[in-house]
Amino acid sequence: MRKIVIAIDGWSSCGKSTMARQLAKKLNYVFIDSGAMYRAITLYFLRNQVNINNEVDIEKALANIHLEFKLNLSNANNEIWLNGVNVDELIRDIKVAEKVSETAALAKVRDFAVAQQRLIGQHKGIVMDGRDIGSVVFPAAELKIFMTADPEIRVQRRLKELQAKDPDITMEEVRDNLASRDHIDSTRAISPLRKPEDAIVLDNTSLTPDQQLELALTWAQERIQQ
Ligand code: CDP
């Protein structure tokens, strides 16, 4: 059966990774959360106090960053490792979320991440989610989905996720973070978040994860069989 590339883009916290992960499992494809790469780079920049206004500092830092996705056999998830250490949980911290969009807007950071994303997807059979996957990383992707959901629903969903690890987190912090990231991501000069013209819009405000997965699977199977 022919393998395709599935690109899933959309606003912050509208369930892209959840759907992409489930879709990849169903199709036996590789799942790549491209946002995890930007988050891991941001974690490194924070830990090493990289000055994001200094091109030389950015270049030096990127030369010291090695990212890998490794399958965690205990939960069957493809998790991100930064310089030999699993950081998949740490990168979800609000401190990283507060800086990631500024970091992801930098040309050198995007070049670094996009080159690796294209390499991972070169043999197809991949589901990748992010902001620019259908528009920039894989413009020829056979299936492009653009996900959206009501902003308040997105805040509630992310709050629940973050509160499970940090009970002190407030709704205001989460709301501000999503709004600020959506603003930076959609207005930045390089690869801003846009719905690709040929993408299918999926608004999951009132869909369960199973319902959205069913829709996406139907679209994927139609394209695989073409
Ligand atoms: O999970 P959530 O929707 O909150 O975000 P994410 O996918 O983990 O992405 C975190 C941040 O990385 C985004 O807000 C963007 O600033 C950046 N990003 C990007 O610029 N391009 C991508 N392909 C993926 C993420």
mmCIF file of C-alpha atoms and ligand atoms in Angstrom:
data_model
loop_
_atom_site.group_PDB
_atom_site.id
_atom_site.type_symbol
_atom_site.label_atom_id
_atom_site.label_comp_id
_atom_site.label_asym_id
_atom_site.label_seq_id
_atom_site.Cartn_x
_atom_site.Cartn_y
_atom_site.Cartn_z
ATOM 1 C CA MET A 1 0.000 0.000 0.000
ATOM 2 C CA ARG A 2 1.368 3.433 -0.863
ATOM 3 C CA LYS A 3 2.607 5.602 1.998
ATOM 4 C CA ILE A 4 1.646 9.219 2.320
ATOM 5 C CA VAL A 5 2.624 12.297 4.322
ATOM 6 C CA ILE A 6 -0.027 13.698 6.662
ATOM 7 C CA ALA A 7 0.456 17.302 7.795
ATOM 8 C CA ILE A 8 -1.582 18.584 10.730
ATOM 9 C CA ASP A 9 -1.386 22.267 11.576
ATOM 10 C CA GLY A 10 -3.395 24.605 13.735
ATOM 11 C CA TRP A 11 -3.714 26.840 16.763
ATOM 12 C CA SER A 12 -2.127 26.175 20.144
ATOM 13 C CA SER A 13 -3.666 23.417 22.189
ATOM 14 C CA CYS A 14 -6.403 22.329 19.861
ATOM 15 C CA GLY A 15 -5.530 18.654 20.073
ATOM 16 C CA LYS A 16 -3.218 18.303 17.075
ATOM 17 C CA SER A 17 -0.716 16.027 18.762
ATOM 18 C CA THR A 18 -3.377 13.814 20.308
ATOM 19 C CA MET A 19 -4.982 13.249 16.943
ATOM 20 C CA ALA A 20 -1.689 12.912 15.064
ATOM 21 C CA ARG A 21 -0.436 10.314 17.553
ATOM 22 C CA GLN A 22 -3.618 8.234 17.324
ATOM 23 C CA LEU A 23 -3.719 8.493 13.544
ATOM 24 C CA ALA A 24 -0.095 7.346 13.254
ATOM 25 C CA LYS A 25 -0.818 4.357 15.506
ATOM 26 C CA LYS A 26 -3.811 3.316 13.402
ATOM 27 C CA LEU A 27 -1.876 3.598 10.145
ATOM 28 C CA ASN A 28 1.356 2.223 11.556
ATOM 29 C CA TYR A 29 3.085 5.476 10.611
ATOM 30 C CA VAL A 30 5.744 7.497 12.420
ATOM 31 C CA PHE A 31 4.369 10.361 14.524
ATOM 32 C CA ILE A 32 6.437 13.519 14.886
ATOM 33 C CA ASP A 33 5.398 16.373 17.175
ATOM 34 C CA SER A 34 7.376 19.208 15.561
ATOM 35 C CA GLY A 35 6.409 21.513 18.431
ATOM 36 C CA ALA A 36 8.427 19.243 20.749
ATOM 37 C CA MET A 37 11.534 20.146 18.739
ATOM 38 C CA TYR A 38 10.958 23.885 19.225
ATOM 39 C CA ARG A 39 10.212 23.283 22.888
ATOM 40 C CA ALA A 40 13.418 21.244 23.375
ATOM 41 C CA ILE A 41 15.482 23.950 21.660
ATOM 42 C CA THR A 42 13.827 26.527 23.937
ATOM 43 C CA LEU A 43 14.627 24.423 27.007
ATOM 44 C CA TYR A 44 18.288 24.341 25.951
ATOM 45 C CA PHE A 45 18.287 28.115 25.332
ATOM 46 C CA LEU A 46 16.763 28.765 28.776
ATOM 47 C CA ARG A 47 19.174 26.465 30.577
ATOM 48 C CA ASN A 48 22.171 27.966 28.820
ATOM 49 C CA GLN A 49 20.959 31.572 28.902
ATOM 50 C CA VAL A 50 21.293 31.927 25.161
ATOM 51 C CA ASN A 51 20.796 35.517 24.036
ATOM 52 C CA ILE A 52 18.216 35.231 21.275
ATOM 53 C CA ASN A 53 19.167 38.681 19.966
ATOM 54 C CA ASN A 54 22.672 37.495 19.181
ATOM 55 C CA GLU A 55 23.035 35.478 15.967
ATOM 56 C CA VAL A 56 26.441 34.097 16.930
ATOM 57 C CA ASP A 57 25.133 32.857 20.279
ATOM 58 C CA ILE A 58 22.182 31.195 18.546
ATOM 59 C CA GLU A 59 24.432 29.488 16.021
ATOM 60 C CA LYS A 60 26.804 28.241 18.727
ATOM 61 C CA ALA A 61 23.906 26.913 20.773
ATOM 62 C CA LEU A 62 22.317 25.094 17.827
ATOM 63 C CA ALA A 63 25.663 23.450 17.043
ATOM 64 C CA ASN A 64 25.491 21.891 20.517
ATOM 65 C CA ILE A 65 21.930 20.630 20.252
ATOM 66 C CA HIS A 66 21.225 17.073 19.257
ATOM 67 C CA LEU A 67 17.560 16.104 18.998
ATOM 68 C CA GLU A 68 16.200 12.600 18.599
ATOM 69 C CA PHE A 69 12.784 11.000 18.758
ATOM 70 C CA LYS A 70 12.829 7.595 20.446
ATOM 71 C CA LEU A 71 10.005 5.156 20.888
ATOM 72 C CA ASN A 72 9.114 4.639 24.566
ATOM 73 C CA LEU A 73 8.110 0.997 24.708
ATOM 74 C CA SER A 74 6.147 1.402 27.952
ATOM 75 C CA ASN A 75 3.590 3.787 26.413
ATOM 76 C CA ALA A 76 4.328 3.370 22.665
ATOM 77 C CA ASN A 77 4.961 7.127 22.333
ATOM 78 C CA ASN A 78 7.668 8.702 20.218
ATOM 79 C CA GLU A 79 9.402 10.928 22.778
ATOM 80 C CA ILE A 80 11.946 13.683 22.343
ATOM 81 C CA TRP A 81 15.498 13.454 23.638
ATOM 82 C CA LEU A 82 17.791 16.457 23.962
ATOM 83 C CA ASN A 83 21.517 15.648 23.972
ATOM 84 C CA GLY A 84 20.936 12.089 25.133
ATOM 85 C CA VAL A 85 18.302 12.853 27.795
ATOM 86 C CA ASN A 86 14.549 12.308 27.571
ATOM 87 C CA VAL A 87 12.967 15.773 27.976
ATOM 88 C CA ASP A 88 9.489 14.913 26.716
ATOM 89 C CA GLU A 89 7.840 15.869 30.030
ATOM 90 C CA LEU A 90 10.036 18.813 30.942
ATOM 91 C CA ILE A 91 9.349 20.661 27.691
ATOM 92 C CA ARG A 92 5.606 20.847 28.477
ATOM 93 C CA ASP A 93 6.354 23.165 31.429
ATOM 94 C CA ILE A 94 4.712 26.592 31.260
ATOM 95 C CA LYS A 95 8.178 28.217 31.552
ATOM 96 C CA VAL A 96 9.120 26.662 28.234
ATOM 97 C CA ALA A 97 5.713 27.498 26.738
ATOM 98 C CA GLU A 98 6.236 31.140 27.686
ATOM 99 C CA LYS A 99 9.406 31.412 25.592
ATOM 100 C CA VAL A 100 8.895 28.912 22.787
ATOM 101 C CA SER A 101 7.156 31.164 20.279
ATOM 102 C CA GLU A 102 9.905 33.798 20.425
ATOM 103 C CA THR A 103 12.500 31.089 19.887
ATOM 104 C CA ALA A 104 10.520 29.437 17.089
ATOM 105 C CA ALA A 105 10.293 32.744 15.222
ATOM 106 C CA LEU A 106 14.091 32.841 14.710
ATOM 107 C CA ALA A 107 15.274 32.027 11.180
ATOM 108 C CA LYS A 108 18.247 29.935 12.302
ATOM 109 C CA VAL A 109 16.106 27.907 14.679
ATOM 110 C CA ARG A 110 13.533 27.200 11.968
ATOM 111 C CA ASP A 111 16.192 26.213 9.418
ATOM 112 C CA PHE A 112 17.676 23.826 11.982
ATOM 113 C CA ALA A 113 14.347 22.194 12.850
ATOM 114 C CA VAL A 114 12.830 22.095 9.354
ATOM 115 C CA ALA A 115 15.914 20.380 7.867
ATOM 116 C CA GLN A 116 15.550 17.577 10.438
ATOM 117 C CA GLN A 117 11.782 17.334 9.932
ATOM 118 C CA ARG A 118 12.213 16.888 6.166
ATOM 119 C CA LEU A 119 14.845 14.230 6.710
ATOM 120 C CA ILE A 120 12.590 12.282 9.085
ATOM 121 C CA GLY A 121 9.749 12.445 6.547
ATOM 122 C CA GLN A 122 11.722 11.644 3.428
ATOM 123 C CA HIS A 123 10.382 8.095 3.159
ATOM 124 C CA LYS A 124 6.775 9.145 3.869
ATOM 125 C CA GLY A 125 4.585 7.058 6.181
ATOM 126 C CA ILE A 126 4.567 9.967 8.610
ATOM 127 C CA VAL A 127 2.097 12.109 10.525
ATOM 128 C CA MET A 128 3.631 15.413 11.615
ATOM 129 C CA ASP A 129 1.874 18.166 13.522
ATOM 130 C CA GLY A 130 2.845 21.801 13.972
ATOM 131 C CA ARG A 131 2.271 25.248 12.517
ATOM 132 C CA ASP A 132 3.974 25.161 9.099
ATOM 133 C CA ILE A 133 3.986 21.478 8.190
ATOM 134 C CA GLY A 134 1.546 21.688 5.277
ATOM 135 C CA SER A 135 2.671 25.154 4.192
ATOM 136 C CA VAL A 136 6.472 24.920 4.423
ATOM 137 C CA VAL A 137 7.884 21.606 5.628
ATOM 138 C CA PHE A 138 5.869 19.288 3.360
ATOM 139 C CA PRO A 139 3.994 21.477 0.846
ATOM 140 C CA ALA A 140 3.323 18.351 -1.248
ATOM 141 C CA ALA A 141 1.790 16.381 1.652
ATOM 142 C CA GLU A 142 -1.022 14.168 0.364
ATOM 143 C CA LEU A 143 -3.272 15.056 3.311
ATOM 144 C CA LYS A 144 -3.281 18.401 5.090
ATOM 145 C CA ILE A 145 -5.546 19.042 8.063
ATOM 146 C CA PHE A 146 -5.924 22.432 9.717
ATOM 147 C CA MET A 147 -7.252 22.085 13.254
ATOM 148 C CA THR A 148 -9.128 24.644 15.223
ATOM 149 C CA ALA A 149 -11.345 24.810 18.307
ATOM 150 C CA ASP A 150 -13.083 27.428 20.395
ATOM 151 C CA PRO A 151 -10.403 29.391 22.336
ATOM 152 C CA GLU A 152 -12.062 28.837 25.742
ATOM 153 C CA ILE A 153 -12.285 25.093 25.142
ATOM 154 C CA ARG A 154 -8.601 25.089 24.271
ATOM 155 C CA VAL A 155 -7.801 26.915 27.541
ATOM 156 C CA GLN A 156 -9.844 24.383 29.548
ATOM 157 C CA ARG A 157 -8.190 21.399 27.897
ATOM 158 C CA ARG A 158 -4.650 22.725 28.404
ATOM 159 C CA LEU A 159 -5.371 23.814 31.975
ATOM 160 C CA LYS A 160 -6.489 20.291 32.833
ATOM 161 C CA GLU A 161 -3.317 18.837 31.307
ATOM 162 C CA LEU A 162 -0.996 21.268 33.079
ATOM 163 C CA GLN A 163 -2.799 21.130 36.434
ATOM 164 C CA ALA A 164 -2.301 17.371 36.548
ATOM 165 C CA LYS A 165 1.430 18.107 36.986
ATOM 166 C CA ASP A 166 1.354 21.537 38.630
ATOM 167 C CA PRO A 167 -1.738 22.304 40.746
ATOM 168 C CA ASP A 168 -0.624 25.947 41.161
ATOM 169 C CA ILE A 169 -1.094 26.810 37.523
ATOM 170 C CA THR A 170 -3.924 29.282 36.919
ATOM 171 C CA MET A 171 -6.446 29.642 34.139
ATOM 172 C CA GLU A 172 -5.181 33.181 33.459
ATOM 173 C CA GLU A 173 -1.618 31.962 32.909
ATOM 174 C CA VAL A 174 -2.815 29.361 30.438
ATOM 175 C CA ARG A 175 -5.181 31.753 28.659
ATOM 176 C CA ASP A 176 -2.455 34.408 28.328
ATOM 177 C CA ASN A 177 0.039 31.876 27.082
ATOM 178 C CA LEU A 178 -2.219 30.448 24.363
ATOM 179 C CA ALA A 179 -3.260 33.926 23.202
ATOM 180 C CA SER A 180 0.296 35.189 23.126
ATOM 181 C CA ARG A 181 1.617 32.138 21.264
ATOM 182 C CA ASP A 182 -1.201 32.249 18.725
ATOM 183 C CA HIS A 183 -0.439 35.914 18.129
ATOM 184 C CA ILE A 184 3.329 35.446 17.704
ATOM 185 C CA ASP A 185 2.915 32.251 15.641
ATOM 186 C CA SER A 186 0.461 33.800 13.184
ATOM 187 C CA THR A 187 2.190 37.175 12.761
ATOM 188 C CA ARG A 188 5.869 36.201 12.619
ATOM 189 C CA ALA A 189 7.811 37.014 9.435
ATOM 190 C CA ILE A 190 8.997 33.472 8.699
ATOM 191 C CA SER A 191 6.537 30.616 8.119
ATOM 192 C CA PRO A 192 3.613 32.139 10.008
ATOM 193 C CA LEU A 193 0.745 29.877 11.001
ATOM 194 C CA ARG A 194 -1.646 29.827 8.031
ATOM 195 C CA LYS A 195 -4.225 27.430 6.751
ATOM 196 C CA PRO A 196 -2.760 25.978 3.552
ATOM 197 C CA GLU A 197 -5.241 26.460 0.692
ATOM 198 C CA ASP A 198 -5.537 22.730 0.144
ATOM 199 C CA ALA A 199 -6.021 21.826 3.822
ATOM 200 C CA ILE A 200 -9.226 20.402 5.275
ATOM 201 C CA VAL A 201 -10.429 22.399 8.284
ATOM 202 C CA LEU A 202 -11.265 20.324 11.338
ATOM 203 C CA ASP A 203 -13.033 22.205 14.128
ATOM 204 C CA ASN A 204 -13.087 19.844 17.094
ATOM 205 C CA THR A 205 -14.873 22.115 19.588
ATOM 206 C CA SER A 206 -17.653 19.597 20.021
ATOM 207 C CA LEU A 207 -15.978 16.406 18.819
ATOM 208 C CA THR A 208 -14.610 13.631 21.006
ATOM 209 C CA PRO A 209 -11.087 12.350 20.271
ATOM 210 C CA ASP A 210 -12.657 9.227 18.750
ATOM 211 C CA GLN A 211 -14.910 11.238 16.447
ATOM 212 C CA GLN A 212 -12.082 13.393 15.152
ATOM 213 C CA LEU A 213 -9.885 10.352 14.663
ATOM 214 C CA GLU A 214 -12.588 8.650 12.629
ATOM 215 C CA LEU A 215 -12.837 11.672 10.314
ATOM 216 C CA ALA A 216 -9.089 11.913 9.846
ATOM 217 C CA LEU A 217 -8.782 8.175 9.215
ATOM 218 C CA THR A 218 -11.402 8.347 6.470
ATOM 219 C CA TRP A 219 -9.549 11.215 4.775
ATOM 220 C CA ALA A 220 -6.232 9.386 5.088
ATOM 221 C CA GLN A 221 -7.590 6.142 3.685
ATOM 222 C CA GLU A 222 -9.150 7.949 0.713
ATOM 223 C CA ARG A 223 -5.751 9.365 -0.151
ATOM 224 C CA ILE A 224 -3.786 6.186 0.480
ATOM 225 C CA GLN A 225 -6.079 4.339 -1.926
ATOM 226 C CA GLN A 226 -5.810 6.977 -4.680
HETATM 227 O O1 CDP B 1 0.878 21.689 21.880
HETATM 228 P P1 CDP B 1 0.721 23.132 21.522
HETATM 229 O O2 CDP B 1 -0.300 23.347 20.445
HETATM 230 O O3 CDP B 1 0.499 24.009 22.688
HETATM 231 O O4 CDP B 1 2.099 23.662 20.925
HETATM 232 P P2 CDP B 1 3.295 22.852 20.293
HETATM 233 O O5 CDP B 1 2.834 22.109 19.081
HETATM 234 O O6 CDP B 1 3.995 22.100 21.356
HETATM 235 O O7 CDP B 1 4.243 24.042 19.766
HETATM 236 C C1 CDP B 1 4.882 24.924 20.637
HETATM 237 C C2 CDP B 1 5.323 26.151 19.866
HETATM 238 O O8 CDP B 1 6.329 25.788 18.923
HETATM 239 C C3 CDP B 1 4.253 26.859 19.039
HETATM 240 O O9 CDP B 1 3.498 27.779 19.793
HETATM 241 C C4 CDP B 1 5.092 27.545 17.975
HETATM 242 O O10 CDP B 1 5.645 28.750 18.448
HETATM 243 C C5 CDP B 1 6.236 26.576 17.757
HETATM 244 N N1 CDP B 1 6.059 25.722 16.581
HETATM 245 C C6 CDP B 1 6.387 26.231 15.351
HETATM 246 O O11 CDP B 1 6.747 27.393 15.234
HETATM 247 N N2 CDP B 1 6.324 25.444 14.246
HETATM 248 C C7 CDP B 1 5.932 24.183 14.335
HETATM 249 N N3 CDP B 1 5.923 23.430 13.227
HETATM 250 C C8 CDP B 1 5.561 23.640 15.575
HETATM 251 C C9 CDP B 1 5.611 24.442 16.690
#
